[in-house]
Amino acid sequence: MRVIRAYVNGISRLNSFIGRWVAYLIFAIFLLLIGEVFMRYVLSSPTSWTNELGQMLFGLYVVLSGGYLLLHRDHVNVDIFYGTLSRRAQACLDIFTSSMFFLFTAALLYFGSSMAWESIGSRETSFSAWNPPIWPIKAAIPIGTALLLLQGIAKLLQDILIALDKADDTADSPSEHAR
């Protein structure tokens, strides 16, 4: 039990730390877009790189925030009857449906890693007028997927403990502790 709780807390802290830092990318994207609007409409001198850089930063934001979103249960879900179930029944349902999650993340990790290695190997660029390297962005795909997968394992372990009635209700949940 101690090992499971240490794993869950460690992964939760890691994803919370990364998620908090990745959130600041929104401010950078916002500044880029405001700067481009200023350059285009006030100075009549649009740039060729701000839109592309904004898209690249947004890609990093999306890819690296998955584990944080799962930690705080903020992914989109359909809650027709789930909210009316007991905590234990929710955990049992989550255990049952986790197979789809692990199938999806395994495929994403496999294909994302393949794409990232190919991109890194060829030092891929965007082939635009600005032509920045995009291999670092593609390299973030398997990293973000691994963080999501690790958090999914932590959630599955928590759900198993809840389903077996072995969860320590007096301890803070990792998502509350990580906030």
PDB file of C-alpha atoms in Angstrom:
ATOM      1  CA  MET A   1       0.000   0.000   0.000  1.00  0.00           C
ATOM      2  CA  ARG A   2       2.787   2.382   0.839  1.00  0.00           C
ATOM      3  CA  VAL A   3       4.446   1.788  -2.534  1.00  0.00           C
ATOM      4  CA  ILE A   4       1.168   2.410  -4.368  1.00  0.00           C
ATOM      5  CA  ARG A   5       0.531   5.626  -2.463  1.00  0.00           C
ATOM      6  CA  ALA A   6       4.117   6.775  -3.075  1.00  0.00           C
ATOM      7  CA  TYR A   7       3.723   6.114  -6.808  1.00  0.00           C
ATOM      8  CA  VAL A   8       0.361   7.876  -6.994  1.00  0.00           C
ATOM      9  CA  ASN A   9       1.627  10.884  -5.035  1.00  0.00           C
ATOM     10  CA  GLY A  10       4.895  11.089  -6.986  1.00  0.00           C
ATOM     11  CA  ILE A  11       3.249  10.954 -10.412  1.00  0.00           C
ATOM     12  CA  SER A  12       0.542  13.358  -9.273  1.00  0.00           C
ATOM     13  CA  ARG A  13       3.134  15.860  -8.076  1.00  0.00           C
ATOM     14  CA  LEU A  14       5.106  15.519 -11.322  1.00  0.00           C
ATOM     15  CA  ASN A  15       2.037  16.130 -13.479  1.00  0.00           C
ATOM     16  CA  SER A  16       0.906  18.975 -11.246  1.00  0.00           C
ATOM     17  CA  PHE A  17       4.328  20.644 -11.542  1.00  0.00           C
ATOM     18  CA  ILE A  18       4.457  20.241 -15.325  1.00  0.00           C
ATOM     19  CA  GLY A  19       0.829  21.297 -15.752  1.00  0.00           C
ATOM     20  CA  ARG A  20       1.356  24.482 -13.765  1.00  0.00           C
ATOM     21  CA  TRP A  21       4.389  25.457 -15.863  1.00  0.00           C
ATOM     22  CA  VAL A  22       2.777  24.524 -19.163  1.00  0.00           C
ATOM     23  CA  ALA A  23      -0.197  26.738 -18.271  1.00  0.00           C
ATOM     24  CA  TYR A  24       2.057  29.785 -18.645  1.00  0.00           C
ATOM     25  CA  LEU A  25       2.333  29.051 -22.367  1.00  0.00           C
ATOM     26  CA  ILE A  26      -1.143  30.563 -22.740  1.00  0.00           C
ATOM     27  CA  PHE A  27       0.276  33.939 -21.741  1.00  0.00           C
ATOM     28  CA  ALA A  28       3.048  33.624 -24.330  1.00  0.00           C
ATOM     29  CA  ILE A  29       0.495  32.695 -26.999  1.00  0.00           C
ATOM     30  CA  PHE A  30      -1.685  35.623 -25.965  1.00  0.00           C
ATOM     31  CA  LEU A  31       1.243  38.049 -26.177  1.00  0.00           C
ATOM     32  CA  LEU A  32       2.217  36.708 -29.588  1.00  0.00           C
ATOM     33  CA  LEU A  33      -1.292  37.165 -30.935  1.00  0.00           C
ATOM     34  CA  ILE A  34      -1.666  40.658 -29.477  1.00  0.00           C
ATOM     35  CA  GLY A  35       1.765  41.554 -30.858  1.00  0.00           C
ATOM     36  CA  GLU A  36       0.795  40.300 -34.300  1.00  0.00           C
ATOM     37  CA  VAL A  37      -2.442  42.291 -34.255  1.00  0.00           C
ATOM     38  CA  PHE A  38      -0.463  45.393 -33.293  1.00  0.00           C
ATOM     39  CA  MET A  39       2.160  44.786 -35.988  1.00  0.00           C
ATOM     40  CA  ARG A  40      -0.436  44.056 -38.673  1.00  0.00           C
ATOM     41  CA  TYR A  41      -3.081  46.709 -38.012  1.00  0.00           C
ATOM     42  CA  VAL A  42      -1.206  49.511 -36.267  1.00  0.00           C
ATOM     43  CA  LEU A  43       2.213  49.371 -37.921  1.00  0.00           C
ATOM     44  CA  SER A  44       1.027  47.732 -41.178  1.00  0.00           C
ATOM     45  CA  SER A  45       3.964  45.354 -40.921  1.00  0.00           C
ATOM     46  CA  PRO A  46       2.756  41.789 -40.310  1.00  0.00           C
ATOM     47  CA  THR A  47       5.261  39.142 -39.282  1.00  0.00           C
ATOM     48  CA  SER A  48       5.701  35.754 -40.894  1.00  0.00           C
ATOM     49  CA  TRP A  49       6.505  33.874 -37.708  1.00  0.00           C
ATOM     50  CA  THR A  50       4.091  34.790 -34.881  1.00  0.00           C
ATOM     51  CA  ASN A  51       1.146  32.691 -36.051  1.00  0.00           C
ATOM     52  CA  GLU A  52       3.337  29.648 -36.556  1.00  0.00           C
ATOM     53  CA  LEU A  53       5.077  30.071 -33.207  1.00  0.00           C
ATOM     54  CA  GLY A  54       1.690  30.471 -31.511  1.00  0.00           C
ATOM     55  CA  GLN A  55       0.520  27.217 -33.081  1.00  0.00           C
ATOM     56  CA  MET A  56       3.677  25.437 -31.972  1.00  0.00           C
ATOM     57  CA  LEU A  57       3.317  26.685 -28.397  1.00  0.00           C
ATOM     58  CA  PHE A  58      -0.341  25.678 -28.375  1.00  0.00           C
ATOM     59  CA  GLY A  59       0.668  22.206 -29.554  1.00  0.00           C
ATOM     60  CA  LEU A  60       3.067  21.924 -26.612  1.00  0.00           C
ATOM     61  CA  TYR A  61       0.340  23.187 -24.299  1.00  0.00           C
ATOM     62  CA  VAL A  62      -2.140  20.549 -25.455  1.00  0.00           C
ATOM     63  CA  VAL A  63       0.286  17.631 -25.534  1.00  0.00           C
ATOM     64  CA  LEU A  64       1.940  18.253 -22.173  1.00  0.00           C
ATOM     65  CA  SER A  65      -1.204  19.076 -20.184  1.00  0.00           C
ATOM     66  CA  GLY A  66      -2.952  15.697 -20.513  1.00  0.00           C
ATOM     67  CA  GLY A  67      -1.567  14.215 -17.296  1.00  0.00           C
ATOM     68  CA  TYR A  68      -2.482  17.342 -15.344  1.00  0.00           C
ATOM     69  CA  LEU A  69      -6.024  17.267 -16.722  1.00  0.00           C
ATOM     70  CA  LEU A  70      -6.435  13.594 -15.815  1.00  0.00           C
ATOM     71  CA  LEU A  71      -5.069  14.267 -12.327  1.00  0.00           C
ATOM     72  CA  HIS A  72      -7.765  16.872 -11.716  1.00  0.00           C
ATOM     73  CA  ARG A  73     -10.472  14.918 -13.587  1.00  0.00           C
ATOM     74  CA  ASP A  74     -10.858  17.768 -16.082  1.00  0.00           C
ATOM     75  CA  HIS A  75     -11.027  15.756 -19.305  1.00  0.00           C
ATOM     76  CA  VAL A  76     -14.342  15.867 -21.097  1.00  0.00           C
ATOM     77  CA  ASN A  77     -16.671  13.041 -20.111  1.00  0.00           C
ATOM     78  CA  VAL A  78     -20.304  12.121 -20.485  1.00  0.00           C
ATOM     79  CA  ASP A  79     -22.031  12.263 -17.114  1.00  0.00           C
ATOM     80  CA  ILE A  80     -25.529  10.971 -17.744  1.00  0.00           C
ATOM     81  CA  PHE A  81     -25.675   8.723 -14.689  1.00  0.00           C
ATOM     82  CA  TYR A  82     -22.058   8.582 -13.470  1.00  0.00           C
ATOM     83  CA  GLY A  83     -22.546  11.426 -10.961  1.00  0.00           C
ATOM     84  CA  THR A  84     -25.423   9.600  -9.291  1.00  0.00           C
ATOM     85  CA  LEU A  85     -23.298   6.503  -8.573  1.00  0.00           C
ATOM     86  CA  SER A  86     -21.510   5.893  -5.293  1.00  0.00           C
ATOM     87  CA  ARG A  87     -17.771   6.469  -5.114  1.00  0.00           C
ATOM     88  CA  ARG A  88     -17.142   2.729  -5.189  1.00  0.00           C
ATOM     89  CA  ALA A  89     -19.442   2.180  -8.188  1.00  0.00           C
ATOM     90  CA  GLN A  90     -17.724   5.043 -10.020  1.00  0.00           C
ATOM     91  CA  ALA A  91     -14.358   3.402  -9.337  1.00  0.00           C
ATOM     92  CA  CYS A  92     -15.618   0.041 -10.666  1.00  0.00           C
ATOM     93  CA  LEU A  93     -16.944   1.714 -13.814  1.00  0.00           C
ATOM     94  CA  ASP A  94     -13.642   3.585 -14.237  1.00  0.00           C
ATOM     95  CA  ILE A  95     -11.721   0.306 -13.909  1.00  0.00           C
ATOM     96  CA  PHE A  96     -13.920  -1.253 -16.577  1.00  0.00           C
ATOM     97  CA  THR A  97     -13.554   1.673 -18.999  1.00  0.00           C
ATOM     98  CA  SER A  98      -9.823   2.136 -18.366  1.00  0.00           C
ATOM     99  CA  SER A  99      -9.093  -0.520 -20.984  1.00  0.00           C
ATOM    100  CA  MET A 100     -10.125   1.965 -23.681  1.00  0.00           C
ATOM    101  CA  PHE A 101      -7.900   4.630 -22.124  1.00  0.00           C
ATOM    102  CA  PHE A 102      -4.879   2.328 -22.068  1.00  0.00           C
ATOM    103  CA  LEU A 103      -5.547   1.141 -25.618  1.00  0.00           C
ATOM    104  CA  PHE A 104      -5.692   4.755 -26.829  1.00  0.00           C
ATOM    105  CA  THR A 105      -2.584   5.896 -24.937  1.00  0.00           C
ATOM    106  CA  ALA A 106      -0.612   2.816 -26.010  1.00  0.00           C
ATOM    107  CA  ALA A 107      -1.430   3.549 -29.662  1.00  0.00           C
ATOM    108  CA  LEU A 108      -0.615   7.229 -29.196  1.00  0.00           C
ATOM    109  CA  LEU A 109       2.677   6.377 -27.502  1.00  0.00           C
ATOM    110  CA  TYR A 110       3.640   3.886 -30.210  1.00  0.00           C
ATOM    111  CA  PHE A 111       2.740   6.016 -33.226  1.00  0.00           C
ATOM    112  CA  GLY A 112       3.761   9.296 -31.576  1.00  0.00           C
ATOM    113  CA  SER A 113       7.182   7.888 -30.687  1.00  0.00           C
ATOM    114  CA  SER A 114       7.674   6.608 -34.212  1.00  0.00           C
ATOM    115  CA  MET A 115       6.727   9.989 -35.663  1.00  0.00           C
ATOM    116  CA  ALA A 116       8.933  11.829 -33.154  1.00  0.00           C
ATOM    117  CA  TRP A 117      12.008   9.667 -33.844  1.00  0.00           C
ATOM    118  CA  GLU A 118      11.572  10.110 -37.582  1.00  0.00           C
ATOM    119  CA  SER A 119      11.227  13.874 -37.128  1.00  0.00           C
ATOM    120  CA  ILE A 120      14.266  14.079 -34.832  1.00  0.00           C
ATOM    121  CA  GLY A 121      16.329  11.936 -37.205  1.00  0.00           C
ATOM    122  CA  SER A 122      15.619  14.183 -40.151  1.00  0.00           C
ATOM    123  CA  ARG A 123      15.801  17.431 -38.134  1.00  0.00           C
ATOM    124  CA  GLU A 124      12.369  18.249 -39.563  1.00  0.00           C
ATOM    125  CA  THR A 125      11.417  21.857 -40.142  1.00  0.00           C
ATOM    126  CA  SER A 126       8.097  23.431 -41.085  1.00  0.00           C
ATOM    127  CA  PHE A 127       9.140  24.367 -44.638  1.00  0.00           C
ATOM    128  CA  SER A 128       7.439  27.737 -44.230  1.00  0.00           C
ATOM    129  CA  ALA A 129       8.945  31.161 -44.904  1.00  0.00           C
ATOM    130  CA  TRP A 130      10.204  31.227 -41.309  1.00  0.00           C
ATOM    131  CA  ASN A 131      11.145  27.496 -41.383  1.00  0.00           C
ATOM    132  CA  PRO A 132      11.590  26.721 -37.661  1.00  0.00           C
ATOM    133  CA  PRO A 133      12.496  23.233 -36.477  1.00  0.00           C
ATOM    134  CA  ILE A 134       9.378  21.290 -35.518  1.00  0.00           C
ATOM    135  CA  TRP A 135      11.093  18.152 -34.282  1.00  0.00           C
ATOM    136  CA  PRO A 136      11.145  19.440 -30.677  1.00  0.00           C
ATOM    137  CA  ILE A 137       7.373  19.847 -30.794  1.00  0.00           C
ATOM    138  CA  LYS A 138       6.926  16.335 -32.176  1.00  0.00           C
ATOM    139  CA  ALA A 139       9.324  15.011 -29.521  1.00  0.00           C
ATOM    140  CA  ALA A 140       6.903  16.340 -26.901  1.00  0.00           C
ATOM    141  CA  ILE A 141       4.170  13.966 -28.123  1.00  0.00           C
ATOM    142  CA  PRO A 142       5.609  10.771 -26.579  1.00  0.00           C
ATOM    143  CA  ILE A 143       6.696  12.717 -23.487  1.00  0.00           C
ATOM    144  CA  GLY A 144       3.203  14.082 -22.933  1.00  0.00           C
ATOM    145  CA  THR A 145       1.675  10.690 -23.686  1.00  0.00           C
ATOM    146  CA  ALA A 146       3.997   9.023 -21.164  1.00  0.00           C
ATOM    147  CA  LEU A 147       2.936  11.554 -18.522  1.00  0.00           C
ATOM    148  CA  LEU A 148      -0.712  10.846 -19.352  1.00  0.00           C
ATOM    149  CA  LEU A 149      -0.114   7.094 -19.220  1.00  0.00           C
ATOM    150  CA  LEU A 150       1.651   7.307 -15.850  1.00  0.00           C
ATOM    151  CA  GLN A 151      -1.227   9.368 -14.465  1.00  0.00           C
ATOM    152  CA  GLY A 152      -3.694   6.857 -15.905  1.00  0.00           C
ATOM    153  CA  ILE A 153      -1.900   4.053 -14.061  1.00  0.00           C
ATOM    154  CA  ALA A 154      -2.060   6.119 -10.860  1.00  0.00           C
ATOM    155  CA  LYS A 155      -5.795   6.676 -11.371  1.00  0.00           C
ATOM    156  CA  LEU A 156      -6.346   2.965 -12.029  1.00  0.00           C
ATOM    157  CA  LEU A 157      -4.495   2.070  -8.824  1.00  0.00           C
ATOM    158  CA  GLN A 158      -6.633   4.557  -6.887  1.00  0.00           C
ATOM    159  CA  ASP A 159      -9.801   3.132  -8.438  1.00  0.00           C
ATOM    160  CA  ILE A 160      -8.760  -0.417  -7.534  1.00  0.00           C
ATOM    161  CA  LEU A 161      -8.145   0.619  -3.927  1.00  0.00           C
ATOM    162  CA  ILE A 162     -11.542   2.328  -3.793  1.00  0.00           C
ATOM    163  CA  ALA A 163     -13.300  -0.671  -5.385  1.00  0.00           C
ATOM    164  CA  LEU A 164     -11.662  -3.018  -2.868  1.00  0.00           C
ATOM    165  CA  ASP A 165     -12.559  -0.649  -0.033  1.00  0.00           C
ATOM    166  CA  LYS A 166      -8.865  -0.243   0.771  1.00  0.00           C
ATOM    167  CA  ALA A 167      -8.684   3.492   0.097  1.00  0.00           C
ATOM    168  CA  ASP A 168      -7.574   5.610   3.006  1.00  0.00           C
ATOM    169  CA  ASP A 169     -10.375   8.169   3.303  1.00  0.00           C
ATOM    170  CA  THR A 170      -8.423  10.179   5.857  1.00  0.00           C
ATOM    171  CA  ALA A 171      -5.587  10.903   3.421  1.00  0.00           C
ATOM    172  CA  ASP A 172      -5.862  13.701   0.909  1.00  0.00           C
ATOM    173  CA  SER A 173      -6.530  12.590  -2.603  1.00  0.00           C
ATOM    174  CA  PRO A 174      -3.578  13.302  -4.907  1.00  0.00           C
ATOM    175  CA  SER A 175      -5.618  15.697  -6.972  1.00  0.00           C
ATOM    176  CA  GLU A 176      -6.491  17.769  -3.917  1.00  0.00           C
ATOM    177  CA  HIS A 177      -2.952  17.537  -2.574  1.00  0.00           C
ATOM    178  CA  ALA A 178      -1.441  18.589  -5.899  1.00  0.00           C
ATOM    179  CA  ARG A 179      -3.593  21.689  -6.313  1.00  0.00           C
TER     180      ARG A 179
END
